[in-house]
Amino acid sequence: MGALLRFATAGSVDDGKSTLVGRLLHDSKAILADQLESVTRTSAERGFGGEPGAIDFALLTDGLRAEREQGITIDVAYRYFSTGRRSFILADCPGHVQYTRNMVTGATTADAVVVLVDARNGVLEQTRRHLAVVALLRVPHVIIAVNKIDLLDYSQSAYDTVASDVAALARELGLADTHVIPVSALAGDNIVDRSANTPWFDGPSLLELLETLPSLDELETEFEALRMPVQLVIRPQGSLAHDVADAEAFRDYRAFAGRIASGTVRVGDRVQVFPGGATTTVTGIDAGSTTVEAASAPRSVSLRLADQLDAARGAVIVAEGALPTPRRELDASVFWLGATPLRPGARVLVKSGTSTVQALVTDIVGRRDLDTLALEPAGALEINDIGQVRVRLAAELPVEEYSTHRRAGAFLVIDPQSGYTLAAGIVTEAPPASPEAVAEAEAAAAWVAV
Amino acid sequence: MSATETVPVAEGIDTLDALEAEAIHIIREVVAEFERPVLLFSGGKDSVLVLHLAAKAFWPAKVPFPVLHVDTGHNFPEVIEFRDRTVERLGLRLEVASVQDYLDDGRLSERADGTRNPLQTQPLLDGIAAGRHDAVFGGARRDEDKARAKERILSLRDEFGQWDPRNQRPELWDLYNGRHTVGQHVRAFPISNWTELDVWRYIEREGIELPPLYYAHEREVYLRDGMWRAISDVSPARADETVERRIVRYRTVGDMSCTGAVESDAASVGDVVREIALSTLTERGATRADDRISEAAMEDRKKDGYF
Ligand SMILES: Nc1nc2c(ncn2[C@@H]2O[C@H](COP(=O)(O)OP(=O)(O)OP(=O)(O)O)[C@@H](O)[C@H]2O)c(=O)[nH]1
Ligand SMILES: [Mg+2]
């Protein structure tokens, strides 16, 4: 069976995300009898569709009282299903602008995002916002489902218009792997089976496509060097697990526990440890009470090293020669989730890997305009803004650019007072300097040279 | 130094491996970032699974936190026996929050329908406060219920233990934010993304021991609300209910007064895996009377601080 695929839905409010998810689960036989009976009953009680027996498929994921009362999704619902070909974790996200933070939550862990567009309305502001999030997070696969084509008599020309609009937007945003499918979530066209109502469309159904997309871990394995942030150090001393037979042999046991973020580690490998950069050799890899010869991302393991190094939580073990450049200043893109705007000079916490450090937002370089997609000067970032910022850290962090290493380039911005998660951050290269800034710098340099 | 066995390099990573890696990562994050974690341990399969994953996460050290059982006083005796044996074997400390104590001294009173499931919330919250626990591991899974499907992996609770589903913190990538203020605590759900079938496949793969009532056995039962209920002091049959001997097993293990059995001849873990793969009912739908009370029974209990 293929690797687990995590996918999320996105798109503007009411464009049919939850209905599509319910339809997908129903038609792939992932709904059990008692669940179906319960949503059929609730659909009838709420007079859905006007016909007896009509099922509001959105009720399969809109499980909160408030969601059912308002007929909208508020927070992400996670559902699980499998076909003969692979298993899926599905995150049904809300479309309403007020709950964009929850859509971001669902999208950060997705291998693929299915973006719904109501064929009658085309691309709306929230469609653009969600696609911009997907681009920011570099979700590997994007599927645009042009929905509700049943309401347009399955018209090819209506579909073509919307499809070419979205395709143009996807290109502008630099989205990598984009697919477009005409669907009716309500009627089930092109969801699991290819529909006879769209003879003019010769692509795969949504499920066929989802079954064949490579997951992030499949895309990323083998390419990258070993990197493992240390979560904690395991030193049992007197406190051994009950199934350790030979207590004497484990008296001085010391191992670095973590989840491999990238690459493969083998016994005998030479590795380096951040901070400090000391080089040593892997003498053992433990996965529970089993000793393994090698392990790859995204496994959780414990590494034993030849030398007694002074490393703790926050340390990072990497392949020899792959030590990241420690950074005190970050250029970053952020998606701002906080209710109060971000202004230059804000003191925050930055959590990256297993480190949390104090930080100062020194500059807001700009805010991405949703219409033009250009970076425009801004004095502050408001909720749901995507912006470019500079951050000074109180301690060095071993980050990488997100575009080359997701797990090493993603970070949280946290409010030190309330503890709230204020932003999703990704480490970028320095933004191209504006012509004025370049001229200024040159003038300054010339002045110094004189 | 030698450990128990050496296995060859695995080719790729399957679903169970991916779920295991994620769960161990979560357990280690919580232990690293919190002062006094505790694991809710009932002896049911999901809490047994979390304990097994915790043992793997810290091996060869012992599990570095105690376990807490909210004892309704209506437990299956074989589950209590299993609980005590497991805690003893792993050398862990067991904290018990007893619903019976609250009933005895009048802090709580028995419900008309006799079920004690909703009565667990107060003893649970008091137990968390008494142990000064800032993080509480639970074995809840998102596929169990439509309200649970909405829960974060790290879920913040206020001073009253309440869950606010309309206002959950964003949870981004696998960077868990455990910051909380005094009085708040965090519930952590390492097996959020496991299905019932994943749990059973993993139990089979790892050879994890469970209380015997998860497997087919003969028991005196009667039919109520379409579920087979065990005969016991706390769950007697009414005059109009016929008691008979049937071959049954339990898919979930909770309070005897509200947990039903299913007819099954699945006597081994392999049989159970096959049975679940073909099942047409969800586990809670098949076995939990407490969730049938209303459409949003679980959501309402969770808002009040239930697990
Ligand atoms: N005719 C028709 N109606 C649809 C289709 N898909 C969804 N709908 C209807 O559109 C409305 C909104 O559907 P939902 O699935 O709740 O939309 P959503 O995108 O999940 O909305 P939010 O989660 O709140 O953003 C419901 O009344 C659906 O029945 C479709 O393909 N055809
Ligand atoms: Mg929805």
PDB file of C-alpha atoms in Angstrom, chain B residues 69-244:
ATOM      1  CA  HIS B  69      -7.386   6.621  37.050  1.00  0.00           C
ATOM      2  CA  VAL B  70     -10.806   8.144  37.468  1.00  0.00           C
ATOM      3  CA  ASP B  71     -12.546   5.271  39.179  1.00  0.00           C
ATOM      4  CA  THR B  72     -16.322   5.342  38.797  1.00  0.00           C
ATOM      5  CA  GLY B  73     -16.746   2.475  41.220  1.00  0.00           C
ATOM      6  CA  HIS B  74     -18.551   0.697  38.384  1.00  0.00           C
ATOM      7  CA  ASN B  75     -15.537  -0.844  36.752  1.00  0.00           C
ATOM      8  CA  PHE B  76     -15.210  -4.307  35.374  1.00  0.00           C
ATOM      9  CA  PRO B  77     -13.255  -6.219  38.048  1.00  0.00           C
ATOM     10  CA  GLU B  78     -10.959  -7.768  35.435  1.00  0.00           C
ATOM     11  CA  VAL B  79     -10.025  -4.280  34.209  1.00  0.00           C
ATOM     12  CA  ILE B  80      -9.099  -3.088  37.709  1.00  0.00           C
ATOM     13  CA  GLU B  81      -7.035  -6.252  38.149  1.00  0.00           C
ATOM     14  CA  PHE B  82      -5.301  -5.547  34.828  1.00  0.00           C
ATOM     15  CA  ARG B  83      -4.723  -1.893  35.781  1.00  0.00           C
ATOM     16  CA  ASP B  84      -3.046  -2.800  39.061  1.00  0.00           C
ATOM     17  CA  ARG B  85      -0.923  -5.524  37.504  1.00  0.00           C
ATOM     18  CA  THR B  86       0.269  -3.215  34.692  1.00  0.00           C
ATOM     19  CA  VAL B  87       1.155  -0.334  37.003  1.00  0.00           C
ATOM     20  CA  GLU B  88       2.982  -2.752  39.308  1.00  0.00           C
ATOM     21  CA  ARG B  89       4.907  -4.368  36.448  1.00  0.00           C
ATOM     22  CA  LEU B  90       6.090  -1.012  35.050  1.00  0.00           C
ATOM     23  CA  GLY B  91       6.869   0.308  38.523  1.00  0.00           C
ATOM     24  CA  LEU B  92       4.643   3.377  38.158  1.00  0.00           C
ATOM     25  CA  ARG B  93       2.765   5.386  40.727  1.00  0.00           C
ATOM     26  CA  LEU B  94      -1.032   5.134  40.478  1.00  0.00           C
ATOM     27  CA  GLU B  95      -3.203   8.076  41.480  1.00  0.00           C
ATOM     28  CA  VAL B  96      -6.907   7.337  41.850  1.00  0.00           C
ATOM     29  CA  ALA B  97      -9.739   9.870  41.713  1.00  0.00           C
ATOM     30  CA  SER B  98     -12.720   8.034  43.119  1.00  0.00           C
ATOM     31  CA  VAL B  99     -16.265   8.932  42.111  1.00  0.00           C
ATOM     32  CA  GLN B 100     -17.491   6.735  44.983  1.00  0.00           C
ATOM     33  CA  ASP B 101     -15.771   8.996  47.544  1.00  0.00           C
ATOM     34  CA  TYR B 102     -17.632  11.991  46.126  1.00  0.00           C
ATOM     35  CA  LEU B 103     -20.937  10.141  46.316  1.00  0.00           C
ATOM     36  CA  ASP B 104     -20.246   8.953  49.851  1.00  0.00           C
ATOM     37  CA  ASP B 105     -19.597  12.419  51.235  1.00  0.00           C
ATOM     38  CA  GLY B 106     -22.277  14.135  49.172  1.00  0.00           C
ATOM     39  CA  ARG B 107     -20.108  16.223  46.860  1.00  0.00           C
ATOM     40  CA  LEU B 108     -21.843  14.416  44.008  1.00  0.00           C
ATOM     41  CA  SER B 109     -25.119  12.587  43.831  1.00  0.00           C
ATOM     42  CA  GLU B 110     -26.145   9.580  41.800  1.00  0.00           C
ATOM     43  CA  ARG B 111     -27.997  10.301  38.553  1.00  0.00           C
ATOM     44  CA  ALA B 112     -31.488   9.033  37.915  1.00  0.00           C
ATOM     45  CA  ASP B 113     -30.312   6.864  35.016  1.00  0.00           C
ATOM     46  CA  GLY B 114     -27.614   5.287  37.198  1.00  0.00           C
ATOM     47  CA  THR B 115     -24.744   6.036  34.838  1.00  0.00           C
ATOM     48  CA  ARG B 116     -21.650   7.500  36.417  1.00  0.00           C
ATOM     49  CA  ASN B 117     -19.811   8.516  33.263  1.00  0.00           C
ATOM     50  CA  PRO B 118     -20.783  12.209  33.460  1.00  0.00           C
ATOM     51  CA  LEU B 119     -19.878  12.224  37.161  1.00  0.00           C
ATOM     52  CA  GLN B 120     -16.203  11.689  36.361  1.00  0.00           C
ATOM     53  CA  THR B 121     -15.471  15.310  35.476  1.00  0.00           C
ATOM     54  CA  GLN B 122     -15.263  16.769  38.998  1.00  0.00           C
ATOM     55  CA  PRO B 123     -13.033  14.037  40.482  1.00  0.00           C
ATOM     56  CA  LEU B 124     -10.855  14.259  37.364  1.00  0.00           C
ATOM     57  CA  LEU B 125     -10.351  18.024  37.675  1.00  0.00           C
ATOM     58  CA  ASP B 126      -9.724  17.732  41.429  1.00  0.00           C
ATOM     59  CA  GLY B 127      -7.262  14.896  40.796  1.00  0.00           C
ATOM     60  CA  ILE B 128      -5.390  17.029  38.265  1.00  0.00           C
ATOM     61  CA  ALA B 129      -5.274  19.928  40.719  1.00  0.00           C
ATOM     62  CA  ALA B 130      -4.241  17.727  43.654  1.00  0.00           C
ATOM     63  CA  GLY B 131      -1.356  16.265  41.663  1.00  0.00           C
ATOM     64  CA  ARG B 132      -0.495  19.781  40.392  1.00  0.00           C
ATOM     65  CA  HIS B 133      -0.417  18.278  36.917  1.00  0.00           C
ATOM     66  CA  ASP B 134       0.191  20.778  34.149  1.00  0.00           C
ATOM     67  CA  ALA B 135      -0.170  18.248  31.338  1.00  0.00           C
ATOM     68  CA  VAL B 136      -2.564  15.326  31.141  1.00  0.00           C
ATOM     69  CA  PHE B 137      -2.076  12.618  28.515  1.00  0.00           C
ATOM     70  CA  GLY B 138      -5.201  10.987  27.211  1.00  0.00           C
ATOM     71  CA  GLY B 139      -5.879   8.180  24.778  1.00  0.00           C
ATOM     72  CA  ALA B 140      -8.686   9.992  22.941  1.00  0.00           C
ATOM     73  CA  ARG B 141      -8.768   9.538  19.164  1.00  0.00           C
ATOM     74  CA  ARG B 142     -10.321  11.883  16.636  1.00  0.00           C
ATOM     75  CA  ASP B 143     -12.137   9.073  14.873  1.00  0.00           C
ATOM     76  CA  GLU B 144     -14.130   8.202  17.999  1.00  0.00           C
ATOM     77  CA  ASP B 145     -16.605  11.024  17.841  1.00  0.00           C
ATOM     78  CA  LYS B 146     -17.488  14.134  15.829  1.00  0.00           C
ATOM     79  CA  ALA B 147     -16.542  16.508  18.666  1.00  0.00           C
ATOM     80  CA  ARG B 148     -13.259  14.707  19.250  1.00  0.00           C
ATOM     81  CA  ALA B 149     -12.594  15.055  15.504  1.00  0.00           C
ATOM     82  CA  LYS B 150     -12.184  18.782  16.194  1.00  0.00           C
ATOM     83  CA  GLU B 151      -9.689  18.592  19.033  1.00  0.00           C
ATOM     84  CA  ARG B 152      -6.079  19.730  18.842  1.00  0.00           C
ATOM     85  CA  ILE B 153      -3.250  17.365  19.778  1.00  0.00           C
ATOM     86  CA  LEU B 154      -2.284  19.773  22.565  1.00  0.00           C
ATOM     87  CA  SER B 155      -5.514  21.200  23.903  1.00  0.00           C
ATOM     88  CA  LEU B 156      -5.590  24.038  26.398  1.00  0.00           C
ATOM     89  CA  ARG B 157      -8.004  23.934  29.370  1.00  0.00           C
ATOM     90  CA  ASP B 158      -8.894  26.921  31.506  1.00  0.00           C
ATOM     91  CA  GLU B 159      -9.016  27.075  35.318  1.00  0.00           C
ATOM     92  CA  PHE B 160     -12.342  25.259  35.194  1.00  0.00           C
ATOM     93  CA  GLY B 161     -11.028  22.523  32.949  1.00  0.00           C
ATOM     94  CA  GLN B 162     -13.235  23.745  30.129  1.00  0.00           C
ATOM     95  CA  TRP B 163     -12.655  23.174  26.436  1.00  0.00           C
ATOM     96  CA  ASP B 164     -13.654  26.031  24.157  1.00  0.00           C
ATOM     97  CA  PRO B 165     -14.104  24.506  20.705  1.00  0.00           C
ATOM     98  CA  ARG B 166     -14.835  27.892  19.103  1.00  0.00           C
ATOM     99  CA  ASN B 167     -11.577  29.336  20.223  1.00  0.00           C
ATOM    100  CA  GLN B 168      -8.823  26.761  19.960  1.00  0.00           C
ATOM    101  CA  ARG B 169      -5.225  27.826  19.537  1.00  0.00           C
ATOM    102  CA  PRO B 170      -3.786  27.375  16.072  1.00  0.00           C
ATOM    103  CA  GLU B 171      -1.619  24.228  15.927  1.00  0.00           C
ATOM    104  CA  LEU B 172       1.000  24.514  13.227  1.00  0.00           C
ATOM    105  CA  TRP B 173       3.201  21.805  11.707  1.00  0.00           C
ATOM    106  CA  ASP B 174       4.457  19.545  14.478  1.00  0.00           C
ATOM    107  CA  LEU B 175       5.536  22.531  16.571  1.00  0.00           C
ATOM    108  CA  TYR B 176       3.388  22.155  19.670  1.00  0.00           C
ATOM    109  CA  ASN B 177       2.841  25.265  21.761  1.00  0.00           C
ATOM    110  CA  GLY B 178       2.404  24.237  25.378  1.00  0.00           C
ATOM    111  CA  ARG B 179       2.553  27.712  26.963  1.00  0.00           C
ATOM    112  CA  HIS B 180      -0.099  28.169  29.577  1.00  0.00           C
ATOM    113  CA  THR B 181      -0.717  30.377  32.581  1.00  0.00           C
ATOM    114  CA  VAL B 182      -1.123  29.405  36.219  1.00  0.00           C
ATOM    115  CA  GLY B 183      -4.291  27.406  36.740  1.00  0.00           C
ATOM    116  CA  GLN B 184      -4.550  26.328  33.120  1.00  0.00           C
ATOM    117  CA  HIS B 185      -3.451  22.902  32.026  1.00  0.00           C
ATOM    118  CA  VAL B 186      -2.993  21.101  28.762  1.00  0.00           C
ATOM    119  CA  ARG B 187      -4.502  17.836  27.582  1.00  0.00           C
ATOM    120  CA  ALA B 188      -2.214  15.954  25.237  1.00  0.00           C
ATOM    121  CA  PHE B 189      -3.497  13.344  22.810  1.00  0.00           C
ATOM    122  CA  PRO B 190      -0.608  11.397  21.247  1.00  0.00           C
ATOM    123  CA  ILE B 191      -2.864   8.934  19.384  1.00  0.00           C
ATOM    124  CA  SER B 192      -5.249  11.558  17.973  1.00  0.00           C
ATOM    125  CA  ASN B 193      -4.663  10.330  14.435  1.00  0.00           C
ATOM    126  CA  TRP B 194      -5.105   6.582  15.051  1.00  0.00           C
ATOM    127  CA  THR B 195      -8.249   4.745  14.001  1.00  0.00           C
ATOM    128  CA  GLU B 196      -9.680   1.788  15.893  1.00  0.00           C
ATOM    129  CA  LEU B 197      -8.245  -0.483  13.229  1.00  0.00           C
ATOM    130  CA  ASP B 198      -4.784   1.122  13.506  1.00  0.00           C
ATOM    131  CA  VAL B 199      -4.895   0.528  17.266  1.00  0.00           C
ATOM    132  CA  TRP B 200      -5.722  -3.160  16.838  1.00  0.00           C
ATOM    133  CA  ARG B 201      -3.179  -3.711  14.085  1.00  0.00           C
ATOM    134  CA  TYR B 202      -0.528  -2.146  16.285  1.00  0.00           C
ATOM    135  CA  ILE B 203      -1.592  -4.213  19.304  1.00  0.00           C
ATOM    136  CA  GLU B 204      -1.182  -7.281  17.099  1.00  0.00           C
ATOM    137  CA  ARG B 205       2.178  -6.146  15.727  1.00  0.00           C
ATOM    138  CA  GLU B 206       3.635  -5.283  19.130  1.00  0.00           C
ATOM    139  CA  GLY B 207       2.014  -8.110  21.078  1.00  0.00           C
ATOM    140  CA  ILE B 208       0.463  -5.733  23.628  1.00  0.00           C
ATOM    141  CA  GLU B 209      -1.541  -7.356  26.433  1.00  0.00           C
ATOM    142  CA  LEU B 210      -5.101  -6.147  27.085  1.00  0.00           C
ATOM    143  CA  PRO B 211      -7.768  -6.995  29.666  1.00  0.00           C
ATOM    144  CA  PRO B 212      -9.399 -10.295  28.653  1.00  0.00           C
ATOM    145  CA  LEU B 213     -12.839  -8.816  28.038  1.00  0.00           C
ATOM    146  CA  TYR B 214     -11.680  -7.355  24.704  1.00  0.00           C
ATOM    147  CA  TYR B 215     -11.781 -10.945  23.392  1.00  0.00           C
ATOM    148  CA  ALA B 216     -14.714 -13.297  22.951  1.00  0.00           C
ATOM    149  CA  HIS B 217     -15.926 -14.888  26.173  1.00  0.00           C
ATOM    150  CA  GLU B 218     -19.179 -16.222  27.549  1.00  0.00           C
ATOM    151  CA  ARG B 219     -21.106 -13.847  29.779  1.00  0.00           C
ATOM    152  CA  GLU B 220     -24.570 -13.411  31.295  1.00  0.00           C
ATOM    153  CA  VAL B 221     -26.147 -10.560  29.371  1.00  0.00           C
ATOM    154  CA  TYR B 222     -29.442  -8.957  28.491  1.00  0.00           C
ATOM    155  CA  LEU B 223     -30.437  -6.743  25.584  1.00  0.00           C
ATOM    156  CA  ARG B 224     -31.104  -3.024  26.231  1.00  0.00           C
ATOM    157  CA  ASP B 225     -31.210  -0.278  23.576  1.00  0.00           C
ATOM    158  CA  GLY B 226     -29.838  -2.759  21.058  1.00  0.00           C
ATOM    159  CA  MET B 227     -26.719  -3.428  23.156  1.00  0.00           C
ATOM    160  CA  TRP B 228     -25.733  -6.458  25.198  1.00  0.00           C
ATOM    161  CA  ARG B 229     -25.310  -5.397  28.819  1.00  0.00           C
ATOM    162  CA  ALA B 230     -23.444  -7.466  31.382  1.00  0.00           C
ATOM    163  CA  ILE B 231     -25.281  -8.602  34.471  1.00  0.00           C
ATOM    164  CA  SER B 232     -23.718  -7.118  37.596  1.00  0.00           C
ATOM    165  CA  ASP B 233     -24.659  -5.407  40.854  1.00  0.00           C
ATOM    166  CA  VAL B 234     -24.571  -2.036  39.130  1.00  0.00           C
ATOM    167  CA  SER B 235     -26.255  -3.127  35.917  1.00  0.00           C
ATOM    168  CA  PRO B 236     -29.113  -5.434  36.865  1.00  0.00           C
ATOM    169  CA  ALA B 237     -31.682  -6.529  34.322  1.00  0.00           C
ATOM    170  CA  ARG B 238     -35.223  -5.201  34.639  1.00  0.00           C
ATOM    171  CA  ALA B 239     -38.070  -7.640  35.038  1.00  0.00           C
ATOM    172  CA  ASP B 240     -38.972  -7.407  31.340  1.00  0.00           C
ATOM    173  CA  GLU B 241     -35.404  -8.102  30.179  1.00  0.00           C
ATOM    174  CA  THR B 242     -34.333 -11.672  29.537  1.00  0.00           C
ATOM    175  CA  VAL B 243     -30.957 -12.731  30.835  1.00  0.00           C
ATOM    176  CA  GLU B 244     -29.086 -15.192  28.655  1.00  0.00           C
TER     177      GLU B 244
END
